[in-house]
Short mmCIF file of C-alpha atoms in Angstrom, two decimals:
data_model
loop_
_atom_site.label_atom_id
_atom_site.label_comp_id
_atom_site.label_asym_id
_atom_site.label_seq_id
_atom_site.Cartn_x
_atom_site.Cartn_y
_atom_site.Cartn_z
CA UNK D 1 136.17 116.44 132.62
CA UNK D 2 135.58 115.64 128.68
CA UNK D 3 137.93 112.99 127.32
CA UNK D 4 138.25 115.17 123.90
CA UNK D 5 140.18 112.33 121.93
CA UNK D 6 137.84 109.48 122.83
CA UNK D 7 135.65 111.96 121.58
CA UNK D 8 137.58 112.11 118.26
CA UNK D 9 137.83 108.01 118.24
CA UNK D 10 133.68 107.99 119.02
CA UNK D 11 133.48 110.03 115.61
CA UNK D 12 135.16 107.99 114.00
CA UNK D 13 133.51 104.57 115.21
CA UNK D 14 130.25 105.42 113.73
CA UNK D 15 131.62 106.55 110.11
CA UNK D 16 130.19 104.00 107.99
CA UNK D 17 132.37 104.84 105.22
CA UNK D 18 135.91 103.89 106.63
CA UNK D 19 136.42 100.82 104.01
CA UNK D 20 140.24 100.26 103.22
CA UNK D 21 141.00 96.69 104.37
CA UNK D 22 138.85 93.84 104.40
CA UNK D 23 137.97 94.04 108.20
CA UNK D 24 137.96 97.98 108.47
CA UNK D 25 134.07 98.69 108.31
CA UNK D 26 133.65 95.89 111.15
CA UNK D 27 135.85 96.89 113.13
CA UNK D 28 134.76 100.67 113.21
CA UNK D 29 131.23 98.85 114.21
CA UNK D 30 132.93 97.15 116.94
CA UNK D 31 134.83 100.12 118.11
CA UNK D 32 131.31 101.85 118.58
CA UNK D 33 130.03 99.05 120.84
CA UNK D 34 133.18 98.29 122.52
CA UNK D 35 132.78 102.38 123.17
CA UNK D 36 129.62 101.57 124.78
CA UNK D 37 131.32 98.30 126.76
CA UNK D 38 133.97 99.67 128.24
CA UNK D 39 134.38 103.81 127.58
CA UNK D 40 137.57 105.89 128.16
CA UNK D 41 139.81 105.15 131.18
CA UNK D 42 137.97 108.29 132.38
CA UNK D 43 134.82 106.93 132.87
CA UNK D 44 135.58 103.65 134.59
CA UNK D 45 137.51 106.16 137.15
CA UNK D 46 134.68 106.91 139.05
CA UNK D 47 133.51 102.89 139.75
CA UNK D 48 136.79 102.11 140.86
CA UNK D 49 138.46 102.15 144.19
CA UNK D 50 140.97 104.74 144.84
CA UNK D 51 143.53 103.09 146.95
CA UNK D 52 144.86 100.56 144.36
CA UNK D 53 147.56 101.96 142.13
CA UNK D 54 145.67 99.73 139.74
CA UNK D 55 142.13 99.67 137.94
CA UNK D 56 141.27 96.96 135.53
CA UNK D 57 138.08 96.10 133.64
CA UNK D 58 137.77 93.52 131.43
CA UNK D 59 134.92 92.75 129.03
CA UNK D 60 133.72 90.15 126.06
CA UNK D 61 131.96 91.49 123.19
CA UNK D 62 130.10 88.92 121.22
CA UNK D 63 128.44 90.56 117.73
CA UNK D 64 126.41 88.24 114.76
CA UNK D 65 124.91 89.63 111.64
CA UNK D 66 122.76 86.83 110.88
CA UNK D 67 123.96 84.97 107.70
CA UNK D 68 126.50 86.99 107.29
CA UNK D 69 129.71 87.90 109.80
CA UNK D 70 130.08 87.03 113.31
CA UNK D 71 132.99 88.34 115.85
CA UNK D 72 134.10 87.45 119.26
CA UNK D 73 135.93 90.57 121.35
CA UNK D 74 137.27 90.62 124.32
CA UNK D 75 139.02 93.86 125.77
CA UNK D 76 141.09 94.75 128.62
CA UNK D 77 141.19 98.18 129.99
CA UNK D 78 143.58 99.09 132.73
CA UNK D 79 143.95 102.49 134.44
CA UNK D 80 147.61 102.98 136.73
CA UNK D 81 147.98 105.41 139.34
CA UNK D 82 151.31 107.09 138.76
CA UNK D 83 151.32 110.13 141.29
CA UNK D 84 148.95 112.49 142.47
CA UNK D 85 146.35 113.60 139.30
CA UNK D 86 148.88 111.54 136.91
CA UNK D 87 147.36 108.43 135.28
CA UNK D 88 148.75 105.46 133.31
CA UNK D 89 145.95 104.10 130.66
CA UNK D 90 146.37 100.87 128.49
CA UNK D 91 143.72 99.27 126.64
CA UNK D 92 144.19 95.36 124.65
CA UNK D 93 141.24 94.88 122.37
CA UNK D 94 141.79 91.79 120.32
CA UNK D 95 138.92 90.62 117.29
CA UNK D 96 138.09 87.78 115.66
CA UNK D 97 136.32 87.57 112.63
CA UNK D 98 134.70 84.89 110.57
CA UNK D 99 131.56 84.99 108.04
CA UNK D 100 130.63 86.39 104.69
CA UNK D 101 130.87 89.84 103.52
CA UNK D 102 128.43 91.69 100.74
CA UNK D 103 130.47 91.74 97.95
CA UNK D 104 128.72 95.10 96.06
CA UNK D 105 127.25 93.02 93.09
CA UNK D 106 123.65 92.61 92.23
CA UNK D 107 121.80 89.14 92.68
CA UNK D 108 120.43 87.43 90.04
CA UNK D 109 117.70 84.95 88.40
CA UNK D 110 120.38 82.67 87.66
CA UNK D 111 123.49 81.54 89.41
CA UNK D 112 127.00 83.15 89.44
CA UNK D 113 130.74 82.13 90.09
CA UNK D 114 132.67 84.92 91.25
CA UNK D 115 136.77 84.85 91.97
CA UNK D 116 138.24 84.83 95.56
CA UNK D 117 140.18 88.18 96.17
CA UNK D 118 143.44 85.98 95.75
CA UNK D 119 142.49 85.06 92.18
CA UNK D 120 143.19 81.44 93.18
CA UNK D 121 139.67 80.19 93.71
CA UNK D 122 136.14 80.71 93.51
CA UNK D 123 132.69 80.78 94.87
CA UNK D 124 129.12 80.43 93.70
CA UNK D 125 126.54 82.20 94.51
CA UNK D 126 122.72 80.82 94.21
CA UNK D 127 119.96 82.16 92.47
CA UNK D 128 118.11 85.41 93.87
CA UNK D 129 120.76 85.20 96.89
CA UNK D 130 123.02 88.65 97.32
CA UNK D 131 126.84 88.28 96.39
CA UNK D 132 128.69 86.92 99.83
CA UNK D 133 132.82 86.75 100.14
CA UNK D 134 132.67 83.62 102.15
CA UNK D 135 136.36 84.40 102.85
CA UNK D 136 135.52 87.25 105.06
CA UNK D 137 137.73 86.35 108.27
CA UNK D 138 140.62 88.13 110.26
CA UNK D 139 141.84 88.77 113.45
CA UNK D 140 142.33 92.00 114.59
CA UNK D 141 144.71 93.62 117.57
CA UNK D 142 144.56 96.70 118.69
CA UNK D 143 146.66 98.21 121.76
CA UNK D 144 146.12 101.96 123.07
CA UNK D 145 148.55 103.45 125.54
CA UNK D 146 147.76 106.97 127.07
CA UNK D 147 149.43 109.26 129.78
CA UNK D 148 147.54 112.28 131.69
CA UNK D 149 148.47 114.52 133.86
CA UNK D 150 147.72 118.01 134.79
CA UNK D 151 150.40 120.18 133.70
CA UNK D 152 149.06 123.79 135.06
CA UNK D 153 146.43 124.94 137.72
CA UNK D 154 142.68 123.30 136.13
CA UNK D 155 144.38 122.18 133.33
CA UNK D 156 145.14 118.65 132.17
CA UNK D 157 147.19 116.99 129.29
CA UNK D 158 146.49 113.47 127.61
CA UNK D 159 148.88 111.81 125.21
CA UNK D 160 148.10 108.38 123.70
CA UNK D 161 149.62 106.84 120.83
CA UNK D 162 147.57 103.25 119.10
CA UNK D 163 148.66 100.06 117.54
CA UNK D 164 146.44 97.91 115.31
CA UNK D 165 147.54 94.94 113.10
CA UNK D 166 145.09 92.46 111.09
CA UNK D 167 146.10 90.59 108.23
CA UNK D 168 146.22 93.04 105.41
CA UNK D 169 145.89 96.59 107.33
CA UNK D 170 148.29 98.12 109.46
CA UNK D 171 147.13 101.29 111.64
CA UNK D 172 149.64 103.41 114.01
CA UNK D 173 148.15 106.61 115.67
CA UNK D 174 149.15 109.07 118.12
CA UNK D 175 147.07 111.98 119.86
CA UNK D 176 146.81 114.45 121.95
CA UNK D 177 144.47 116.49 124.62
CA UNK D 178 143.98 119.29 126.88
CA UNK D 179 140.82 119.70 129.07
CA UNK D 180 140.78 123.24 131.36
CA UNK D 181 138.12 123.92 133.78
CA UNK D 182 136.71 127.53 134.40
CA UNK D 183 134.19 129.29 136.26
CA UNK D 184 134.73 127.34 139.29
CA UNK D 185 135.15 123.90 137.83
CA UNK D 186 131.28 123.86 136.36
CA UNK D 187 132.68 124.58 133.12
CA UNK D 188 135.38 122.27 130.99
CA UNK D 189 136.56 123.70 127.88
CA UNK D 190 138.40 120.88 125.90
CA UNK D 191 140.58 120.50 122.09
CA UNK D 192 142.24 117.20 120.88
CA UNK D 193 144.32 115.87 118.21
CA UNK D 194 144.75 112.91 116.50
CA UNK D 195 146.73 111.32 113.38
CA UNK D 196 146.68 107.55 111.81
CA UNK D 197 149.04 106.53 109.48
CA UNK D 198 147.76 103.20 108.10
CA UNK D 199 149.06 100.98 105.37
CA UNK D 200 146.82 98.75 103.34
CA UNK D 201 148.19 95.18 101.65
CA UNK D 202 144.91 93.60 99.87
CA UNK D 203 144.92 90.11 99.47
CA UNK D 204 145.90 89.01 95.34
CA UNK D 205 146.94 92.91 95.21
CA UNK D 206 144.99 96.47 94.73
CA UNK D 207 143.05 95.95 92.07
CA UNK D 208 142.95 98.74 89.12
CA UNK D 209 140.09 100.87 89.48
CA UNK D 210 136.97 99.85 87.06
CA UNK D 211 139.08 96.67 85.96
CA UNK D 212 137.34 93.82 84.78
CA UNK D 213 137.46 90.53 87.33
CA UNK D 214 138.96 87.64 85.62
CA UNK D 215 138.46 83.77 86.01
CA UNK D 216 140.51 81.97 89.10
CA UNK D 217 144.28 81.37 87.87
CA UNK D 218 144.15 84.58 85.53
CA UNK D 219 146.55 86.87 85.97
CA UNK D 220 144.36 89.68 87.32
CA UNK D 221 144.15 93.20 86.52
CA UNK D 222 146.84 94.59 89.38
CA UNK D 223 148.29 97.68 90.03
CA UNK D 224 150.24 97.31 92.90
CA UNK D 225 150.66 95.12 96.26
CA UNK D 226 150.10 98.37 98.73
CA UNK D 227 148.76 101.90 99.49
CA UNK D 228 149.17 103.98 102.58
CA UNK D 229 146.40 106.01 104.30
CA UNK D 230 146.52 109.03 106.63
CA UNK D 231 143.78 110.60 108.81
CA UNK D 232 143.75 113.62 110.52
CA UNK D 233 141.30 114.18 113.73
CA UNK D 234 140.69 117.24 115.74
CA UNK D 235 137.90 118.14 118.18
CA UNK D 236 136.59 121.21 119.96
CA UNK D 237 134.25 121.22 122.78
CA UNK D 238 132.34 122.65 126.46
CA UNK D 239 130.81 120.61 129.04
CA UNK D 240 128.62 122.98 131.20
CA UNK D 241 127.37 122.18 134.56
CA UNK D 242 123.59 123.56 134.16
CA UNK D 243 122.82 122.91 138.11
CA UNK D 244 123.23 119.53 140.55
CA UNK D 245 121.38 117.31 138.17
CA UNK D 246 122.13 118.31 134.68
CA UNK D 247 124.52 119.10 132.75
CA UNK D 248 125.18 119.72 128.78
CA UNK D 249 128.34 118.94 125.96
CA UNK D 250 128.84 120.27 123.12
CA UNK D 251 131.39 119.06 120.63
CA UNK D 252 132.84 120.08 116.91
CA UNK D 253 135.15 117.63 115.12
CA UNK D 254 136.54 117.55 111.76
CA UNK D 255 138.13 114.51 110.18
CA UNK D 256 140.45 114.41 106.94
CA UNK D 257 141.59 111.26 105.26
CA UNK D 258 143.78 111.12 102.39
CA UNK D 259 145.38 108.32 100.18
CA UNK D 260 143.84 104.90 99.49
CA UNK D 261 140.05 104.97 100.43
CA UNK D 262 139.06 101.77 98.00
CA UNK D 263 137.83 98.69 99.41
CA UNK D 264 139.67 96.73 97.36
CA UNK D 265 137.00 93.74 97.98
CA UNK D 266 134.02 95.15 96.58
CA UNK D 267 132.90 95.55 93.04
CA UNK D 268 130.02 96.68 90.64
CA UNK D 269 127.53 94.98 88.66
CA UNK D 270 127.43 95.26 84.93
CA UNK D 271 123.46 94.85 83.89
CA UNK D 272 122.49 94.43 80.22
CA UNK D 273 120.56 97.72 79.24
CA UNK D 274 117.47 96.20 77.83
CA UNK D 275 116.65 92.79 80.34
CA UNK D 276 118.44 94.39 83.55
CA UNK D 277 120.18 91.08 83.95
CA UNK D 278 124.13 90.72 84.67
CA UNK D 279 126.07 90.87 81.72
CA UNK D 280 128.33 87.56 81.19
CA UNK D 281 130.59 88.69 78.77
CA UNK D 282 133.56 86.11 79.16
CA UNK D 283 134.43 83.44 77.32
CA UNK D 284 136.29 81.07 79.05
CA UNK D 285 134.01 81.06 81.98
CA UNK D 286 129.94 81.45 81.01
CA UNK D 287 129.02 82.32 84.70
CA UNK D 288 131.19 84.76 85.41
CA UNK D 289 129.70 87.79 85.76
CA UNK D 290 131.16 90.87 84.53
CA UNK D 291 131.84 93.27 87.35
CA UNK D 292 134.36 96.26 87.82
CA UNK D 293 136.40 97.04 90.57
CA UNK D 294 135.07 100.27 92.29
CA UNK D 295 137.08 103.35 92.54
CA UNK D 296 136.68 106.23 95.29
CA UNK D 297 138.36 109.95 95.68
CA UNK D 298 141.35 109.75 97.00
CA UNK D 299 140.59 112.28 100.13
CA UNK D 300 137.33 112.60 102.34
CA UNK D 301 136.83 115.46 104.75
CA UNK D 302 134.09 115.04 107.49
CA UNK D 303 132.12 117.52 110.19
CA UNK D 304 130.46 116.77 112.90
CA UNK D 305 128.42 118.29 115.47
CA UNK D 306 127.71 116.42 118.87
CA UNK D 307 125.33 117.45 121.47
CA UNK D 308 124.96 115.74 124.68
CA UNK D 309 122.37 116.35 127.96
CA UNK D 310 122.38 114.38 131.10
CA UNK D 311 120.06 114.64 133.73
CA UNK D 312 119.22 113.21 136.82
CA UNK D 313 115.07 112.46 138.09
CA UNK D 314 114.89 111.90 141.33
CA UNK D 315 117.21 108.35 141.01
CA UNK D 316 117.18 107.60 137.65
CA UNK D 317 119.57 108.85 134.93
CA UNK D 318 118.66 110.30 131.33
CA UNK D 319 121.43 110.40 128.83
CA UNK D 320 120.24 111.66 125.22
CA UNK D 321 122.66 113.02 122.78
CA UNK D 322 122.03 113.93 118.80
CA UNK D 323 124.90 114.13 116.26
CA UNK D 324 125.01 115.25 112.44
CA UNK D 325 127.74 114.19 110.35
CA UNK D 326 128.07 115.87 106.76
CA UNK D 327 131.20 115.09 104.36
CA UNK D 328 132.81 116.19 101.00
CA UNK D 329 131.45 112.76 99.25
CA UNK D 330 127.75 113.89 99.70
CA UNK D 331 127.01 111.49 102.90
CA UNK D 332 124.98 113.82 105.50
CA UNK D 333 124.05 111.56 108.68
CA UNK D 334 121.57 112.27 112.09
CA UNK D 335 122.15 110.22 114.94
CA UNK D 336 119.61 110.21 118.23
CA UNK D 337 120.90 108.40 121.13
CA UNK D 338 118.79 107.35 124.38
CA UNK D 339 119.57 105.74 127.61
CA UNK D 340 117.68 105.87 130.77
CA UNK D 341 119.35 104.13 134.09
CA UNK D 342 117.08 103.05 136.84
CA UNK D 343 118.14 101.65 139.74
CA UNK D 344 116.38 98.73 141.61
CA UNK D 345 118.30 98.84 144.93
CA UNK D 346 121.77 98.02 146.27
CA UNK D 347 123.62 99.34 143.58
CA UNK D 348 121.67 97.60 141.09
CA UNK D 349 120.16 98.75 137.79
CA UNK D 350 118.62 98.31 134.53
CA UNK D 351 119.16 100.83 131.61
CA UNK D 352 117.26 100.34 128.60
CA UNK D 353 118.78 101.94 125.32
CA UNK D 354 117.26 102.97 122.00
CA UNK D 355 119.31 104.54 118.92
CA UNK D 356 118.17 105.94 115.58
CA UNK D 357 120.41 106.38 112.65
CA UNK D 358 120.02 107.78 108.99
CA UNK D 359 122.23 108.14 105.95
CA UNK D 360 122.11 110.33 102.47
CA UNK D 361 123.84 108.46 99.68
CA UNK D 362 127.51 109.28 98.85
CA UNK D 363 127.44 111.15 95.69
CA UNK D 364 129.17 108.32 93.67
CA UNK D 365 126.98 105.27 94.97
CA UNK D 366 126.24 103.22 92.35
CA UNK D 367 124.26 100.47 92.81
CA UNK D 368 125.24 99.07 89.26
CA UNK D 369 126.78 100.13 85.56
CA UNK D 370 123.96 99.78 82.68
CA UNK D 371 126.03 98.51 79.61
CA UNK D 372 128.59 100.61 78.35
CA UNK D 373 128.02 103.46 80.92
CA UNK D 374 131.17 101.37 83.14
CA UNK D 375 133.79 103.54 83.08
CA UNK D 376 137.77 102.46 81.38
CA UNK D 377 139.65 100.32 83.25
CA UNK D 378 142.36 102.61 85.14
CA UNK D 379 139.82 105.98 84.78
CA UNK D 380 141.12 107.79 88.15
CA UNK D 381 138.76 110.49 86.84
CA UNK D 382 135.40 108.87 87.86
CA UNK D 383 134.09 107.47 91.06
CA UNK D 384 131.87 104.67 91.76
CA UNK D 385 131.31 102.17 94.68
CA UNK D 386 128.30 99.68 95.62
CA UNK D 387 129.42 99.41 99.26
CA UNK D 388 125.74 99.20 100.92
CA UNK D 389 127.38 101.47 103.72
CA UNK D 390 127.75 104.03 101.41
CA UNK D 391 124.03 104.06 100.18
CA UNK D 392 120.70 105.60 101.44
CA UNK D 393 120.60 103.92 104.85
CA UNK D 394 118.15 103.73 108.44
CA UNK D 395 119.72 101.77 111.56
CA UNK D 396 117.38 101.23 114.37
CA UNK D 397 119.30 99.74 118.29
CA UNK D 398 117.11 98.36 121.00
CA UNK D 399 119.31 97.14 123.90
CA UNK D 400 118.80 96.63 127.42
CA UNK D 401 121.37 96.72 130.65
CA UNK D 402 121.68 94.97 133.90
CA UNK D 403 124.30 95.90 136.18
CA UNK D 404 125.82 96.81 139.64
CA UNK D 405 128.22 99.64 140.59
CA UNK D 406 129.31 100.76 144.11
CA UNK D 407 132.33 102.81 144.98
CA UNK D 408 134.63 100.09 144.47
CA UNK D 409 133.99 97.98 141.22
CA UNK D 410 131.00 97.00 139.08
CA UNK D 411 129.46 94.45 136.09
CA UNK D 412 126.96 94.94 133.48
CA UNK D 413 125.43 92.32 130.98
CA UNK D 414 123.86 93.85 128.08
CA UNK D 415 122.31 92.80 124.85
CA UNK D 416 121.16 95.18 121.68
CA UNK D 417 119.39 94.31 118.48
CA UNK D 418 120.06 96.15 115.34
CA UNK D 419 117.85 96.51 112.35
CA UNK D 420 119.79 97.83 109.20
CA UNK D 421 117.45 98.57 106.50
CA UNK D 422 118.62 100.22 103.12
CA UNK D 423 117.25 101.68 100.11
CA UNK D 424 116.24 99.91 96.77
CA UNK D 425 117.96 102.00 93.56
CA UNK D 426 115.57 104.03 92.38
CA UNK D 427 116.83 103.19 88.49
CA UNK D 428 116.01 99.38 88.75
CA UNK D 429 114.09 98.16 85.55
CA UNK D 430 113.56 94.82 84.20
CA UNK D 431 114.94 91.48 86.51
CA UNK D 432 116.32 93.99 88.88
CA UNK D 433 112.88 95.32 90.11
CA UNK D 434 111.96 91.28 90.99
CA UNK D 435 115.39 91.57 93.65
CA UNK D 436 116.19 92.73 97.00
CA UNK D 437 119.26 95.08 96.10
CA UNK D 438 119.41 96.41 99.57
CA UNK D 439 118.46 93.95 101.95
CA UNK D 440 117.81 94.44 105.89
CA UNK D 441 120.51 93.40 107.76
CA UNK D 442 119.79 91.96 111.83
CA UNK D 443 122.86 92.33 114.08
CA UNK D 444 122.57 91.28 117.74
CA UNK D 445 125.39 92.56 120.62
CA UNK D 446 125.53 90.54 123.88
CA UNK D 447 128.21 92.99 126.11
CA UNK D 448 129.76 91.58 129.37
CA UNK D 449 131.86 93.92 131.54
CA UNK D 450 133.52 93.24 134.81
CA UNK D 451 135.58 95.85 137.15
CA UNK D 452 138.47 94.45 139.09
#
């Protein structure tokens, strides 16, 4: 039976856009693996023995971009029988984050001081070295409580509601399912729901879009302490039993967000229009770049189509799915997923993984402001951002999985590499064409999972 809102919550783990809070973007990338770690409630059902009222699995995610940020995970996922067909599902996911973040600004042939998001400090960055927030560090909790049960003959009914709290973003979320099964149980038929209502508290205050940053101890260019966010989630979909060995999804979800969408954390380069150089333009501090908070609409609506086939050969497992993602800010986005499970004998197996991903631009990416093309402080009618995430991007995963299931419980140890690689501006000129604008970025996953 299709879980259609961990469907919905899959979606939106792999949108690279979601920015609002310092930790947000992360923590969507974390969702996607932890996704992969542990899955729905669902899918742990079928590893698990059923004469305990209880079914627990617990896992550690461990995830390093190198030089940049590095997060410890661990997750708890347990599944309560409350009568016959009616299920119990909580889920504790708790994240810690430490590192530096990419800040939006351009590197230079020269050195630059940049102030801390709480206006009471500051950091340097070296020459030719990309922009890092050294502050970039949170911790993250996130609790999910659902209830299923069938509520009519082949048809079933999940609720869930979610909690998540980090230091300067609070998310609360509720959502809904059905799942009916036709034409003799091969076919599932499946809708879902979901809502977030999040509020976002930046650190030093929400900056004022396409405001100047201003030396530590300033009084900098605020416009408020808060904004609230909202995101709506619904999915469509049919899982179809092709014969005993295969069988094929196929899923439609649309996503609309609305309110604050800034990062509040990341800024854009001012380059002087003749040497392509950062413009240093203040007085009291010479190394201060000039740099303008970015600015984004104020409401995003995304599509997505998911297709999924599974197949058995002989005793292995193929799982391949594809999904396109397209989106009112211009981002269109093709996803290929592969895993192929082989076992090796008493319950045993190794599954190896590979994953392609590719991004279009968001219309407003802008990888930097020539001169006096930076828009007025306080503009709300222009958009700009130079969040990498929202650029012309390519991720490549490798991974590989060891584990055993039987009918009663199971473990897996995995470990993925993924190679980030994004596109250099096609405007550069002058001391911007000697500099890697968009760097390539090397994550590495290790995933431990253990059923109880």
């Amino acid at each position: 039976m299709v879980d259609a809102v961990s469907e919905v919550a899959a979606v939106a783990a792999t949108d690279s856009g979601r920015t609002a809070g310092k930790a947000c973007s992360l923590s969507a990338t974390l969702a996607m693996a932890t996704a992969a770690l542990l899955g729905s409630a669902d899918s742990q059902a079928g590893f698990l023995s059923d004469d305990s009222d209880w079914q627990v699995s617990a896992g550690l995610l461990v995830y390093n971009e190198q030089d940049r940020v590095s997060a410890v995970e661990p997750v708890i996922s347990a599944r309560k029988s409350l009568d016959t067909d009616e299920f119990l599902n909580l889920k504790l996911t708790i994240d810690t984050l430490t590192g530096a973040s990419a800040t939006g600004a351009v590197s230079a042939d020269q050195p630059q001081t940049f102030t801390r998001p709480s206006g009471n400090g500051q950091y340097g960055i070296g020459v030719d070295t990309t922009p890092l927030d050294d502050t970039f560090q949170d911790t993250r909790v996130t609790l999910n409580a659902g209830w299923e049960r069938p509520v009519a003959e082949d048809l079933t009914l999940n609720l869930g509601t979610a909690l998540s709290k980090e230091y300067d973003y609070l998310s609360l979320g509720i959502s809904s399912g059905l799942a009916r099964d036709i034409n003799a149980g091969n076919t599932t038929l499946s809708g879902g729901f979901s809502a977030s209502f999040d509020s976002v508290e930046p650190v030093g205050g929400e900056p004022v879009p396409f405001a100047t940053m201003l030396p530590a101890g300033s009084a900098q260019i605020r416009q408020g302490s808060g904004s609230d966010k909202q995101v709506l989630d619904a999915i469509f979909g049919v899982t179809q039993i092709i014969n005993q060995r295969s069988l094929f999804q196929l899923n439609y979800s649309i996503s609309h967000a609305s309110g604050y969408l800034n990062d509040p954390y990341k800024f854009i380069s001012v380059v002087d229009p003749v040497s392509g150089e950062p413009v240093f333009e203040n007085t009291e501090q010479a190394d201060l770049p000039t740099v303008a908070f970015e600015n984004r609409p104020d409401s995003r609506t995304k599509h997505s189509l998911y297709a999924q086939y599974k197949v058995s050969l002989s005793d292995s497992i193929l799982d391949t799915s594809y999904r396109f993602l397209t989106d009112d800010w211009g981002i269109n986005s093709h996803t290929l997923d592969f895993r192929y499970r082989i076992p090796v004998g008493n319950g045993h197996y190794w599954q190896p993984h590979l994953r392609y991903y590719q991004q279009s631009a968001a219309d407003f990416y802008t990888p930097f402001y020539v001169g006096d093309d930076r828009p007025d402080p306080g503009d709300s009618s222009r958009y700009g951002s130079a969040d990498y995430r929202l650029g012309d991007l390519t991720g490549l995963t490798l991974g590989l999985e060891f584990g055993r299931r039987t009918a009663s419980n199971g473990w897996s140890v995995a470990a993925e590499y993924y190679l980030q690689s994004g596109k250099e501006p096609d405007n550069s000129f002058g001391s911007l064409q000697n500099q890697t604008l968009s760097p390539d970025i090397d994550i590495v996953f290790l995933r431990v999972v253990r059923d109880f």
